Every structure is written in C-alpha cells, then in structure tokens.
Coordinates of C-alpha atoms in Angstrom, one line a residue:
M1 CA 15.4 2.8 24.0
S2 CA 12.6 0.2 25.3
Q3 CA 12.6 -3.0 23.4
N4 CA 9.3 -5.4 23.3
Q5 CA 8.8 -8.2 21.4
F6 CA 5.8 -10.1 20.7
N7 CA 4.5 -13.8 19.1
L8 CA 2.3 -14.5 17.4
R9 CA 0.7 -17.8 17.5
G10 CA -2.5 -17.8 16.0
E11 CA -5.8 -16.0 16.4
D12 CA -7.0 -16.2 19.9
D13 CA -3.5 -14.8 21.0
L14 CA -4.2 -10.9 19.5
G15 CA -5.4 -8.3 21.2
K16 CA -9.3 -7.4 20.9
S17 CA -9.6 -4.9 22.9
R18 CA -10.5 -2.4 20.0
S19 CA -10.4 -4.8 17.3
N20 CA -13.7 -6.4 17.8
Q21 CA -15.1 -3.0 17.6
T22 CA -17.6 -2.7 15.0
I23 CA -16.5 0.9 12.7
H24 CA -19.3 3.3 11.8
I25 CA -17.8 5.0 8.2
S26 CA -20.6 8.3 9.0
S27 CA -22.2 9.7 6.2
V28 CA -21.0 11.7 4.2
R29 CA -22.9 14.4 1.9
K30 CA -22.5 13.6 -1.5
N31 CA -23.5 15.3 -4.5
L32 CA -26.8 15.6 -5.3
D33 CA -27.0 14.9 -8.7
T34 CA -24.3 11.5 -8.0
I35 CA -26.7 9.9 -5.7
A36 CA -28.4 6.6 -5.6
R37 CA -31.6 6.9 -5.8
N38 CA -31.9 2.8 -6.4
G39 CA -30.3 -0.4 -7.7
K40 CA -30.1 -3.7 -7.2
L41 CA -28.7 -6.4 -5.1
L42 CA -26.2 -9.8 -6.6
V43 CA -26.0 -12.4 -4.8
L44 CA -22.2 -13.4 -5.4
N45 CA -21.9 -16.9 -4.2
G46 CA -24.9 -19.6 -1.9
A47 CA -27.6 -21.3 -3.1
L48 CA -28.7 -18.3 -4.4
E49 CA -26.2 -16.8 -6.7
G50 CA -26.9 -14.8 -10.0
R51 CA -30.0 -14.4 -8.3
E52 CA -30.7 -10.1 -8.2
F53 CA -33.5 -8.8 -6.3
I54 CA -34.5 -4.9 -7.0
L55 CA -33.9 -1.8 -4.3
N56 CA -36.8 0.9 -6.2
K57 CA -38.2 1.4 -2.0
D58 CA -36.8 4.6 -0.4
Q59 CA -36.2 1.9 2.5
N60 CA -35.4 -2.3 1.7
F61 CA -35.4 -5.0 4.9
I62 CA -32.6 -7.4 4.4
G63 CA -32.2 -11.2 6.3
S64 CA -34.1 -14.3 6.7
D65 CA -37.7 -13.7 7.4
P66 CA -39.7 -13.7 4.5
A67 CA -40.8 -10.4 4.4
N68 CA -37.8 -8.0 3.5
E69 CA -36.9 -6.9 0.5
V70 CA -34.6 -9.9 -0.4
V71 CA -34.8 -12.4 1.6
L72 CA -31.8 -14.8 1.6
N73 CA -31.8 -19.1 3.1
D74 CA -29.1 -18.5 5.1
P75 CA -28.6 -19.0 9.2
G76 CA -26.1 -16.3 9.8
V77 CA -28.2 -13.9 8.6
S78 CA -31.0 -12.0 11.4
R79 CA -35.4 -12.1 11.2
R80 CA -33.9 -8.9 10.1
H81 CA -30.6 -7.7 9.3
C82 CA -29.7 -4.7 7.6
E83 CA -31.3 -2.2 6.0
I84 CA -30.5 0.0 2.6
C85 CA -32.8 3.4 2.2
F86 CA -31.8 5.6 -0.6
T87 CA -32.1 9.2 0.9
T88 CA -30.6 12.9 0.3
A89 CA -27.5 11.9 1.8
G90 CA -26.8 8.7 -0.3
C91 CA -27.2 5.1 -0.1
L92 CA -27.2 4.0 3.6
L93 CA -25.8 0.6 4.4
R94 CA -27.7 0.3 8.2
D95 CA -26.9 -2.7 10.1
L96 CA -29.5 -3.8 13.0
G97 CA -28.7 -4.8 15.1
S98 CA -27.7 -8.3 13.8
T99 CA -26.2 -11.1 15.4
N100 CA -23.7 -12.2 13.3
G101 CA -22.9 -8.0 12.2
T102 CA -22.4 -6.7 8.8
F103 CA -19.6 -6.2 6.9
I104 CA -17.6 -4.7 4.0
F105 CA -14.4 -5.2 2.4
G106 CA -13.6 -7.1 5.8
M107 CA -14.4 -5.7 8.3
K108 CA -18.1 -5.4 10.5
V109 CA -19.6 -2.2 9.6
S110 CA -22.7 0.2 12.0
E111 CA -23.2 2.5 8.4
M112 CA -21.7 3.1 6.2
V113 CA -22.4 5.1 2.3
L114 CA -22.9 2.6 -0.6
D115 CA -21.7 2.6 -3.8
Y116 CA -21.9 0.9 -6.8
G117 CA -20.0 -2.4 -7.5
A118 CA -19.6 -2.7 -2.6
E119 CA -20.2 -5.7 -2.4
F120 CA -20.4 -6.7 1.3
R121 CA -21.5 -10.0 3.2
M122 CA -23.8 -11.0 6.1
G123 CA -23.8 -15.2 7.4
Q124 CA -21.5 -16.8 4.6
T125 CA -24.0 -14.9 1.5
Q126 CA -21.9 -12.3 -0.5
V127 CA -23.7 -9.2 -2.0
V128 CA -23.2 -6.8 -4.0
F129 CA -24.6 -3.2 -4.6
R130 CA -25.3 -2.0 -8.1
S131 CA -27.0 0.1 -10.8
L132 CA -29.7 -1.2 -12.6
K133 CA -28.4 0.0 -15.7
D134 CA -26.1 -2.8 -15.3
V135 CA -26.2 -6.0 -16.9
G136 CA -23.0 -7.0 -18.1
K137 CA -21.4 -9.4 -16.5
Y138 CA -19.9 -8.9 -12.7
T139 CA -16.6 -10.5 -12.2
S140 CA -15.7 -10.5 -7.5
V141 CA -13.8 -8.8 -6.6
S142 CA -13.3 -10.7 -2.9
G143 CA -12.9 -13.1 -5.7
Q144 CA -11.4 -11.8 -9.6
R145 CA -8.8 -15.2 -10.6
S146 CA -8.9 -14.7 -14.1
D147 CA -5.1 -14.4 -13.5
L148 CA -3.0 -17.1 -12.4
S149 CA 0.2 -15.2 -11.7
L150 CA -2.4 -13.7 -8.7
A151 CA -1.3 -14.3 -5.3
I152 CA -3.4 -11.5 -4.3
Q153 CA -7.0 -10.4 -2.3
K154 CA -8.0 -6.3 -2.4
F155 CA -10.9 -4.2 -0.9
S156 CA -10.9 -2.1 -1.2
S157 CA -13.6 1.6 -1.7
H158 CA -12.9 5.0 -1.6
G159 CA -10.6 5.8 1.3
I160 CA -10.3 2.3 2.6
G161 CA -8.3 -0.1 1.0
Y162 CA -6.3 -3.5 1.7
S163 CA -4.2 -6.0 -0.4
V164 CA -3.9 -9.8 2.5
A165 CA -1.0 -11.6 0.5
N166 CA 0.4 -15.5 1.5
W167 CA 3.8 -15.3 0.6
S168 CA 6.5 -17.6 2.4
D169 CA 3.7 -19.3 4.3
V170 CA 3.1 -16.5 6.0
R171 CA -0.6 -13.5 5.5
H172 CA 1.1 -10.6 4.5
V173 CA -1.4 -7.9 4.6
F174 CA -1.1 -3.9 2.4
A175 CA -3.3 -1.6 4.3
A176 CA -3.9 2.5 3.3
A177 CA -6.0 4.9 5.2
V178 CA -7.9 8.2 4.7
P179 CA -10.0 9.4 6.7
R180 CA -13.8 9.7 7.1
R181 CA -14.7 11.8 10.0
G182 CA -13.5 14.8 11.4
T183 CA -12.0 17.4 11.4
T184 CA -8.8 18.1 13.4
L185 CA -5.7 16.0 13.6
A186 CA -6.9 14.3 16.1
E187 CA -9.9 13.6 14.8
Q188 CA -8.7 12.0 11.5
A189 CA -5.9 10.6 12.9
D190 CA -8.3 8.6 14.9
D191 CA -9.9 7.6 12.7
A192 CA -7.5 7.0 9.6
L193 CA -6.4 4.3 12.5
R194 CA -9.1 1.9 13.6
I195 CA -9.6 1.4 10.4
I196 CA -5.9 0.4 9.8
E197 CA -6.3 -1.6 13.2
T198 CA -9.2 -3.6 11.9
V199 CA -8.3 -5.0 8.1
N200 CA -5.2 -5.9 10.1
S201 CA -7.3 -7.7 13.1
V202 CA -10.0 -9.0 10.5
H203 CA -7.0 -10.9 8.8
G204 CA -4.4 -12.3 12.7
A205 CA -2.1 -8.5 11.4
G206 CA -3.8 -7.6 14.7
G207 CA -1.2 -5.6 16.7
S208 CA 1.4 -6.6 14.2
I209 CA 2.1 -4.1 12.1
V210 CA 5.7 -3.6 11.6
S211 CA 5.7 -0.3 9.5
Q212 CA 3.4 2.4 8.2
A213 CA 4.1 5.6 6.5
V214 CA 2.0 8.6 7.7
F215 CA 1.7 11.8 5.3
L216 CA 0.8 15.3 6.1
T217 CA -0.7 19.0 4.9
D218 CA 2.3 20.2 7.1
P219 CA 6.0 19.8 9.1
A220 CA 4.3 21.5 11.3
M221 CA 1.7 19.4 12.4
I222 CA 4.4 15.9 12.9
E223 CA 5.2 16.5 16.7
E224 CA 1.5 16.6 17.8
C225 CA 1.2 13.0 14.7
R226 CA 3.4 11.1 16.4
S227 CA 2.4 11.8 20.0
I228 CA -1.3 11.1 18.9
I229 CA 0.3 7.8 17.1
N230 CA 2.8 6.7 19.8
K231 CA -0.4 6.4 22.2
F232 CA -2.2 5.0 19.9
Y233 CA -0.5 1.7 19.1
G234 CA 1.8 1.7 22.7
K235 CA 4.2 -0.8 23.0
D236 CA 3.0 -2.0 19.5
L237 CA 4.5 0.9 17.6
P238 CA 5.6 -0.6 13.9
A239 CA 9.1 1.4 12.1
T240 CA 6.9 5.2 11.6
S241 CA 7.6 7.5 8.3
Y242 CA 6.6 11.2 9.4
I243 CA 6.4 12.3 5.9
A244 CA 4.7 16.1 4.6
Q245 CA 3.3 15.7 1.7
P246 CA -0.9 17.1 1.3
P247 CA -3.0 13.8 0.4
C248 CA -4.4 14.6 -2.5
D249 CA -8.2 14.6 -1.1
G250 CA -7.4 17.8 1.2
K251 CA -7.9 15.3 4.2
L252 CA -4.8 16.3 7.1
I253 CA -3.4 13.1 7.1
A254 CA -3.7 9.6 4.9
I255 CA -2.6 6.0 6.8
E256 CA -0.2 3.6 4.2
A257 CA 0.9 0.3 7.1
I258 CA 1.8 -2.6 6.0
G259 CA 1.1 -6.2 9.0
L260 CA 2.3 -9.7 8.9
A261 CA 0.0 -12.7 10.8
R262 CA 1.3 -16.1 11.6
G263 CA 0.6 -18.4 8.1
R264 CA 1.3 -21.7 8.1
N265 CA 4.9 -20.9 10.1
E266 CA 4.7 -18.0 13.4
V267 CA 5.7 -14.3 12.9
E268 CA 8.2 -12.9 15.9
I269 CA 8.2 -8.6 16.0
T270 CA 10.9 -7.5 17.6
R271 CA 10.3 -3.4 18.5
I272 CA 13.6 -1.5 19.2
S273 CA 12.1 1.5 18.8
N274 CA 10.6 4.3 16.1
Q275 CA 13.0 4.0 14.2
L276 CA 13.6 0.2 13.8
V277 CA 11.5 -3.4 13.8
I278 CA 12.3 -6.8 13.1
A279 CA 9.7 -8.9 12.1
R280 CA 10.9 -12.6 12.1
H281 CA 9.5 -15.7 9.7
S282 CA 10.1 -19.2 8.4
G283 CA 13.5 -18.9 9.0
I284 CA 14.0 -15.0 7.0
V285 CA 14.2 -11.4 8.7
W286 CA 13.9 -8.4 7.8
A287 CA 14.7 -5.0 9.5
H288 CA 12.5 -1.5 9.0
A289 CA 13.8 1.0 9.9
A290 CA 12.2 4.8 9.8
L291 CA 15.3 7.5 9.9
E292 CA 13.5 11.0 12.2
A293 CA 16.8 12.5 12.7
Q294 CA 17.4 14.4 9.5
L295 CA 13.3 16.1 9.9
T296 CA 15.2 20.1 10.1
C297 CA 17.4 21.8 7.5
A298 CA 20.2 21.6 8.6
G299 CA 22.8 21.1 6.3
S300 CA 23.4 21.2 2.4
A301 CA 22.0 18.3 0.5
Y302 CA 24.7 17.3 -0.3
E303 CA 25.4 16.9 3.9
Q304 CA 21.7 15.4 4.0
G305 CA 22.1 12.8 2.6
L306 CA 26.0 11.4 3.6
S307 CA 24.4 12.5 7.0
A308 CA 20.8 10.4 6.8
F309 CA 23.0 7.5 5.1
R310 CA 25.9 7.1 7.5
Q311 CA 22.7 7.1 10.6
L312 CA 21.0 4.2 8.7
K313 CA 24.2 1.9 8.2
S314 CA 24.9 2.5 12.5
L315 CA 21.3 1.3 12.5
L316 CA 21.1 -2.0 11.4
P317 CA 24.0 -3.6 12.6
R318 CA 21.4 -3.7 16.5
T319 CA 19.2 -5.9 14.1
G320 CA 22.6 -7.9 12.9
M321 CA 22.4 -6.8 9.7
R322 CA 24.8 -4.6 7.3
L323 CA 23.7 -1.4 4.8
D324 CA 24.5 -4.3 1.8
Q325 CA 21.2 -6.2 3.1
V326 CA 18.5 -3.3 2.1
F327 CA 16.4 -3.6 -0.9
R328 CA 14.3 -1.0 -0.5
T329 CA 14.5 2.9 0.3
W330 CA 12.8 5.9 1.1
I331 CA 13.8 8.8 0.4
Y332 CA 12.6 12.1 1.0
Q333 CA 14.0 15.2 0.1
G334 CA 13.0 19.2 0.9
G335 CA 13.1 21.3 -2.4
I336 CA 14.2 18.0 -4.0
V337 CA 13.9 20.2 -7.3
D338 CA 16.1 24.0 -6.2
D339 CA 18.8 25.3 -6.6
E340 CA 21.9 24.5 -4.1
G341 CA 24.7 27.0 -5.3
A342 CA 25.3 26.1 -8.4
A343 CA 23.5 22.6 -8.3
Q344 CA 20.1 20.7 -7.9
R345 CA 19.6 19.3 -5.0
Y346 CA 18.7 15.4 -5.7
M347 CA 21.9 15.3 -8.0
E348 CA 23.3 16.8 -5.2
L349 CA 21.6 13.8 -2.8
N350 CA 22.6 12.0 -6.1
R351 CA 26.5 12.7 -5.3
A352 CA 26.7 11.8 -1.4
R353 CA 24.0 8.7 -1.8
T354 CA 26.8 7.0 -4.5
D355 CA 29.8 8.3 -1.5
V356 CA 28.7 6.1 0.4
Y357 CA 27.2 2.7 -2.1
E358 CA 30.6 3.3 -3.1
G359 CA 32.6 0.0 -2.3
G360 CA 29.9 -2.1 -1.5
N361 CA 28.3 -5.3 -3.2
F362 CA 24.2 -5.0 -2.2
L363 CA 22.1 -8.6 -1.6
S364 CA 26.1 -10.9 -3.2
D365 CA 24.6 -13.6 -0.6
R366 CA 21.1 -13.1 -2.0
L367 CA 21.7 -12.5 -5.8
P368 CA 21.5 -15.7 -8.5
K369 CA 24.3 -17.3 -9.0
G370 CA 26.4 -15.7 -11.8
H371 CA 24.6 -12.3 -11.5
P372 CA 26.3 -9.1 -12.2
S373 CA 28.1 -8.0 -9.4
R374 CA 26.8 -4.0 -10.0
V375 CA 23.7 -3.7 -7.7
Y376 CA 21.6 -1.1 -6.0
P377 CA 18.0 -0.7 -3.6
A378 CA 15.1 0.0 -4.9
S379 CA 14.2 3.3 -4.2
T380 CA 12.1 6.0 -4.4
G381 CA 13.4 9.9 -4.0
I382 CA 10.5 12.2 -3.3
G383 CA 10.2 16.0 -2.3
T384 CA 8.5 16.5 0.7
E385 CA 7.7 20.3 2.0
G386 CA 10.3 22.2 4.4
R387 CA 14.0 21.7 3.5
G388 CA 15.3 18.3 5.7
L389 CA 15.5 14.7 4.4
E390 CA 14.3 11.1 5.9
L391 CA 14.9 8.1 4.8
S392 CA 13.2 5.0 5.2
A393 CA 14.8 1.2 4.7
I394 CA 14.1 -2.2 4.9
A395 CA 16.8 -4.8 5.2
L396 CA 16.9 -8.8 4.1
S397 CA 18.7 -11.6 6.1
T398 CA 18.0 -15.2 6.3
D399 CA 20.3 -18.4 5.6
R400 CA 18.0 -20.2 3.1
P401 CA 19.2 -20.3 -0.3
E402 CA 16.1 -20.5 -2.4
V403 CA 15.3 -16.8 -0.3
L404 CA 16.7 -14.7 -4.0
V405 CA 16.5 -11.4 -4.1
V406 CA 16.6 -10.3 -7.6
P407 CA 17.3 -6.5 -9.1
L408 CA 15.0 -5.6 -11.8
E409 CA 15.3 -2.9 -14.7
N410 CA 12.5 -1.7 -17.9
P411 CA 13.5 -3.1 -21.3
R412 CA 11.0 0.0 -21.5
Q413 CA 14.1 2.8 -19.7
T414 CA 18.2 3.6 -19.2
P415 CA 18.8 2.0 -15.9
A416 CA 18.7 4.6 -13.9
Y417 CA 22.3 4.6 -13.0
D418 CA 23.4 5.2 -16.1
Y419 CA 22.1 7.3 -17.0
S420 CA 24.8 9.8 -18.4
A421 CA 25.9 14.0 -16.5
K422 CA 22.7 15.3 -18.4
Y423 CA 20.3 14.3 -15.1
S424 CA 23.4 14.3 -12.4
P425 CA 26.7 14.5 -11.6
K426 CA 26.9 11.0 -9.8
S427 CA 23.5 9.0 -12.0
P428 CA 20.7 8.5 -8.8
K429 CA 21.9 4.6 -7.4
F430 CA 18.6 2.4 -7.5
S431 CA 17.1 -0.6 -9.5
R432 CA 14.1 -0.3 -11.3
A433 CA 12.6 -2.6 -8.2
M434 CA 13.1 -6.1 -6.5
A435 CA 11.5 -9.1 -6.2
V436 CA 11.9 -11.5 -3.3
T437 CA 11.1 -14.9 -4.7
D438 CA 10.9 -17.8 -1.9
G439 CA 10.4 -21.0 -4.0
N440 CA 6.9 -20.6 -6.5
Y441 CA 6.0 -17.5 -4.9
A442 CA 7.5 -13.6 -5.1
M443 CA 7.3 -9.6 -3.8
I444 CA 7.9 -7.1 -6.0
F445 CA 8.5 -4.3 -4.9
I446 CA 8.8 -1.5 -7.8
S447 CA 10.7 1.9 -7.2
G448 CA 8.9 5.2 -8.0
T449 CA 8.6 5.2 -11.9
A450 CA 7.8 8.7 -14.2
S451 CA 6.7 9.1 -17.5
I452 CA 10.4 8.2 -18.7
T453 CA 11.2 6.5 -22.4
A454 CA 14.4 5.5 -21.6
S455 CA 15.8 8.3 -20.6
E456 CA 13.7 11.1 -21.9
T457 CA 10.4 12.6 -20.0
R458 CA 7.3 11.9 -22.5
H459 CA 4.4 14.3 -22.0
V460 CA 5.3 16.7 -20.5
G461 CA 2.6 19.3 -19.3
D462 CA 0.0 16.9 -19.6
A463 CA -0.5 14.7 -15.7
A464 CA -3.1 12.6 -16.9
A465 CA -0.7 10.7 -20.4
Q466 CA 1.8 10.7 -17.7
A467 CA -0.1 8.8 -15.3
G468 CA -1.0 6.4 -18.4
E469 CA 3.2 6.2 -19.8
T470 CA 3.8 5.7 -16.1
L471 CA 2.0 2.8 -15.7
D472 CA 3.3 1.4 -18.7
N473 CA 6.3 1.0 -17.5
I474 CA 4.9 -0.4 -14.6
A475 CA 3.4 -3.1 -16.3
A476 CA 6.1 -3.5 -18.8
L477 CA 8.3 -4.5 -15.9
I478 CA 7.3 -6.3 -13.5
S479 CA 5.9 -8.9 -16.8
E480 CA 6.4 -12.7 -17.5
Q481 CA 8.6 -11.3 -20.2
N482 CA 10.5 -8.9 -18.6
L483 CA 11.1 -11.5 -15.6
V484 CA 11.8 -14.3 -17.4
R485 CA 14.7 -12.0 -19.0
H486 CA 15.9 -11.6 -15.5
G487 CA 16.2 -15.1 -14.9
L488 CA 12.5 -15.7 -12.7
P489 CA 10.3 -17.5 -15.6
G490 CA 6.6 -17.8 -14.7
M491 CA 6.7 -15.7 -11.5
G492 CA 5.3 -12.3 -14.1
T493 CA 2.3 -10.5 -13.3
T494 CA 0.2 -8.2 -14.4
L495 CA -1.2 -4.5 -13.2
A496 CA -4.2 -6.9 -11.5
G497 CA -0.9 -8.4 -9.2
M498 CA -0.7 -5.0 -7.3
G499 CA -1.1 -5.1 -4.2
L500 CA -0.5 -1.5 -2.6
M501 CA -0.2 1.8 -4.7
R502 CA 1.2 4.8 -4.0
V503 CA 0.7 7.9 -6.1
Y504 CA 2.9 11.4 -5.7
I505 CA 1.2 13.5 -8.2
K506 CA 3.1 17.4 -8.0
R507 CA 0.3 19.5 -8.7
K508 CA -3.3 18.9 -6.5
E509 CA -5.5 20.1 -9.9
D510 CA -4.2 17.0 -11.5
Y511 CA -5.6 14.8 -8.9
H512 CA -9.0 13.4 -9.9
R513 CA -7.5 13.3 -13.9
V514 CA -5.0 11.0 -12.1
R515 CA -6.6 8.8 -10.1
A516 CA -9.1 8.6 -13.1
V517 CA -6.1 7.4 -15.3
C518 CA -5.5 4.5 -12.4
E519 CA -8.4 3.1 -11.4
E520 CA -9.6 2.8 -14.9
R521 CA -6.3 1.4 -14.9
L522 CA -6.4 -0.7 -12.1
G523 CA -9.4 -1.0 -10.1
E524 CA -9.2 0.4 -6.1
L525 CA -6.9 -0.4 -5.4
P526 CA -4.7 0.3 -2.0
T527 CA -4.0 3.8 -2.5
I528 CA -2.3 6.6 -0.8
Y529 CA -2.6 9.1 -3.4
A530 CA -0.2 12.5 -2.2
V531 CA 0.2 16.3 -3.7
A532 CA 4.8 16.0 -4.1
D533 CA 7.7 17.3 -6.1
V534 CA 8.8 14.7 -8.7
C535 CA 13.2 14.5 -9.6
R536 CA 12.5 16.3 -12.4
P537 CA 11.5 19.6 -13.2
D538 CA 9.4 18.4 -16.3
L539 CA 7.6 15.4 -14.6
L540 CA 4.3 15.4 -13.0
V541 CA 3.2 12.4 -11.4
E542 CA 5.4 9.9 -9.8
I543 CA 4.4 5.9 -8.7
E544 CA 4.8 3.0 -6.6
G545 CA 4.4 0.3 -5.7
I546 CA 4.6 -3.3 -3.9
A547 CA 2.6 -6.4 -6.3
M548 CA 2.3 -10.3 -5.9
S549 CA 3.0 -13.4 -8.2
R550 CA 3.3 -16.9 -8.1
N551 CA 4.7 -18.9 -10.8
V552 CA 1.8 -20.4 -12.8
L553 CA 4.6 -23.3 -14.5
T554 CA 3.6 -24.3 -11.1
P555 CA 0.7 -25.3 -8.9
P556 CA 0.1 -23.0 -6.1
N557 CA 0.4 -24.9 -2.3
G558 CA -0.2 -21.1 -0.1
Y559 CA -3.7 -19.7 0.2
L560 CA -5.3 -16.8 0.6

C-alpha cells in the first residue's frame, strides 16, 4: 500500500486548486407558507453595530454606495456588493461580483437561500438576517461565549455545518455536509465533498482531513461511492468508513469529517491507506482506523466481531500502537436486533468484544494516577443495512504525562459493562465517554447514548421524548458536576459545548420530531441524521458526539 505524508507548515502551503472556488448553493423551492417575504438586517460588529436595516422591497442592494438600500461604511465592501431578493423560490442572497466576496458561515458564496437567523459577512462587517417580528435580543452564532467553559466556535445552516476548536495548540475542524444539489450519487457526493473541503480550507485544514464517515442509502452504492471519493481526494484520502444508513432527509449521501490545521504547533499527517491515517502534533500521535473488510455477511455475528477486532489489533502495529491504546470505537452491525439462533446478534457481538478485550488494560499509561484499571473505550454499537459488520476506531499515543484519557460514566445510568445478563450474557464493554485532556482543555468523545436511566429504557414508543431523555443523559455526562466526580474539576461543560453530533433514528417518520427536539436544545449544530436500528428493540433514538471544554478555573491561553 502506498504511504503519503503531508506536512502543514502554514496556510500558504495548502493546495489552492479547489479550495479557493466560490460555492454556489442553488436555490431550492420551499413551501410557500415558509418563504420569507420581508425582513431586516442587524449589524453585529463595527461602527454600525446594532443598526437595523429594513428589507421590504423585492430587490434590496447592499454596498458602500449611498444609493443602496443597505449602506455599509466598510472599506472591504464594494459599492454594490450583493443583493437580497424575495422570490417565489425563497429569500436569495446573491453576490454581485464584489471584490472581496460574500461569506456565509465561513464559506464564500455566489448565491444562497437565506433563512431567518442566517449570518453573513461582507468585508469586516457581520450581519444577521432576521424577521421583522423578531425584536428580542440577539446573540451571534459565531460569537456566543456566555458559557465560559466553551472552547469552540460553531457555524451551521441547514445541511452545511462545522465547528472549530483549539486543542493542544492545533485547530480541529469538525464538519457535516448534506448535499444541496444533484439527483445522482455522483452529483450529490461531489457537492457534499466540496462543502467539506471548503469549510476545512477556510480554517487552514485544506488537504488535512484525517477521517470521515460516509452515510449511504444502500450498501450497493458503496463501491461507486468509494471510486468517487478516491478520485476526489487522491493522495489526501482520509480514513473512510462507508456506512449503509440512509440520511433522514432523503438524500443519497451525507458526510461527516474531521480535519486538523496548524495552530501554534505544526501537524504532520501520514496516510498509510484508506483504512489508516496517522496524525502527529504537539508530541501526540493519533491513529484513525476504518476497517472495510467486514462489509459482507459471511460468518455469524460472533465470528464477524472476532474478525473485525482482530483485524484492528493486527493493523495498529503499523502505526507503532496497540489495541489497548484505542479510546473510541464505532461498530456498525447489520441486523443488530435480529435473532441468530438462540441469541440476538448484538448480544453475540458483545460476546466477541468481551473475548477480544479479555486481559487488556486499556489506556493504562494515560489514566490519572490511582484510577481503577477496568477501562474500556467509548463506543457506538449501531445498526446498518445488510448483514455485515464494520469497525472504525481512534487510538492515541504520547509520552507527555499531562495528556490524559479519562473514561466517564453517567450518574444517571448504570455502566454498560455492569449490565445484568438480562440485557446481554456478556455485557457491552464500553465507557459512556472518554475525556482526552491536555492542560486546561478537554475533548470529550461521547458514546452512543439512548433513553436509558439506570439500565431501563424510558419513554417506550415516543421518539421525541426519548430524544429529550437522551440529551438529558448527555448533559449530565459532560457536566461540571460529573467531571469533578471523575477528577477533572473545571473541565465540565454544557450542551452548548457540543461541536459535532450524530443522531440515529429507528423510524424515518420520527425524523422531524426528533430533529425539532435536538435543535431546540442545541441550536443548529453540525449534525448527521441517519436511519438506523438501535441495539434494543424498544429504543428509537441514539445520539453521539464530541464536546469541547476548557478549564474555567484558569485563564484561557488558546485561540479559535
């Protein structure tokens, strides 16, 4: 297998052939009842901060010329910079060939449908599009810092979203993309990939995506999709998982990606294959593994589980790492709640995982002094189309004593590895989350979480109520009170600290209700919503994610 190495030594070194392209997000006809027919712009910064401009014409010009409907005194704004038009297709923002461009959520756009709450920038001026009826106080999405524990910035709008965080003096970019155009897989994949590439390039992470998860409606699409993605990335191919979980909104594909960019420290990326990518920075080595060999349905659930974990165990030494240095896994199992002989397939997977993990002392060199030795990686075990099994993982290695990996359990839930045989003869061996800390900053990898308190399912049959209970569980898990309980005082955060999220929904008809609950609690967040079976028949929703926090007991020393 070929091995490519890419060094990030500054943004000027990044490939610019695609990243400088302007993204054109084509108009999508909306329900006429939801189309904005008027509105206002609120200026969020600069000399005109707080000024509102009423938009009540079909065509409203924005620029520095006094003849415009919206006049901005900003040297970076062209005389006639852009326009906002109210049409039957929606409220459209169009750049008019401006010198410095129009940016929405960090992306340079030529045309985009605007919804109320969308922020965009011209020159140094940031504005937000609001309803005329909206007279309440506004807090900028890009500048919300009311929670001192937040160590992250988030930008998201209807299918395009990303979060940016500084951790260990390196910028981490978490992105999610649902395609805005196209009917074929090739067209939709190209659109989603360019969105991912653009949002990473905006923050200096172009060409440095280390891992991605690709969600597809049908396993039969995987080979075509792999060919498209291999061609798009070339030598910069991330560790890629192809997951047969239909995106909830009816698209053929959705993509989640993690990128790294140079901050105060440099980043070195070694691409061993599409199954294995190594990232090095700040004296830390990360291994991102995505095993594809288990896409077939050969073998029993137990045999598939053994094979997948043994492959991971044999793959990691190529990075100088071991299985016991894995702190996060994702297991995608076809027919997860189906019976297999006298047992359930997920229970057989748990038996295989237990047997492979037997005798392993996970993360023994990364745990706080005196921590109990029984530790298991954070994990998601979720259903997928077909009857196969896929496995992906992240492992970490470092000689720096201040970098810790701390397993978190939830005070509202029984640890999964302590579940009784009622749920699985061999209990699921995973921690509820893993907090990776470096000094005053924590990155919290949250396992697949569901509507369970103690060890019992709650709100049977009600997907929206299960989503709310699940978010309550995540809030408790990452809270300051719980982090103190685990020896990490000052490192807790709230749901506002979430930077990336996946929501698995068993029944597609529950999608809109579940999404409404999530957005009410979290606001807009880079999120993939996928149709997938959950490990218990009575569970309708499972949520996982990554949260970022900084120690509020010490002054910040990072940047975003």
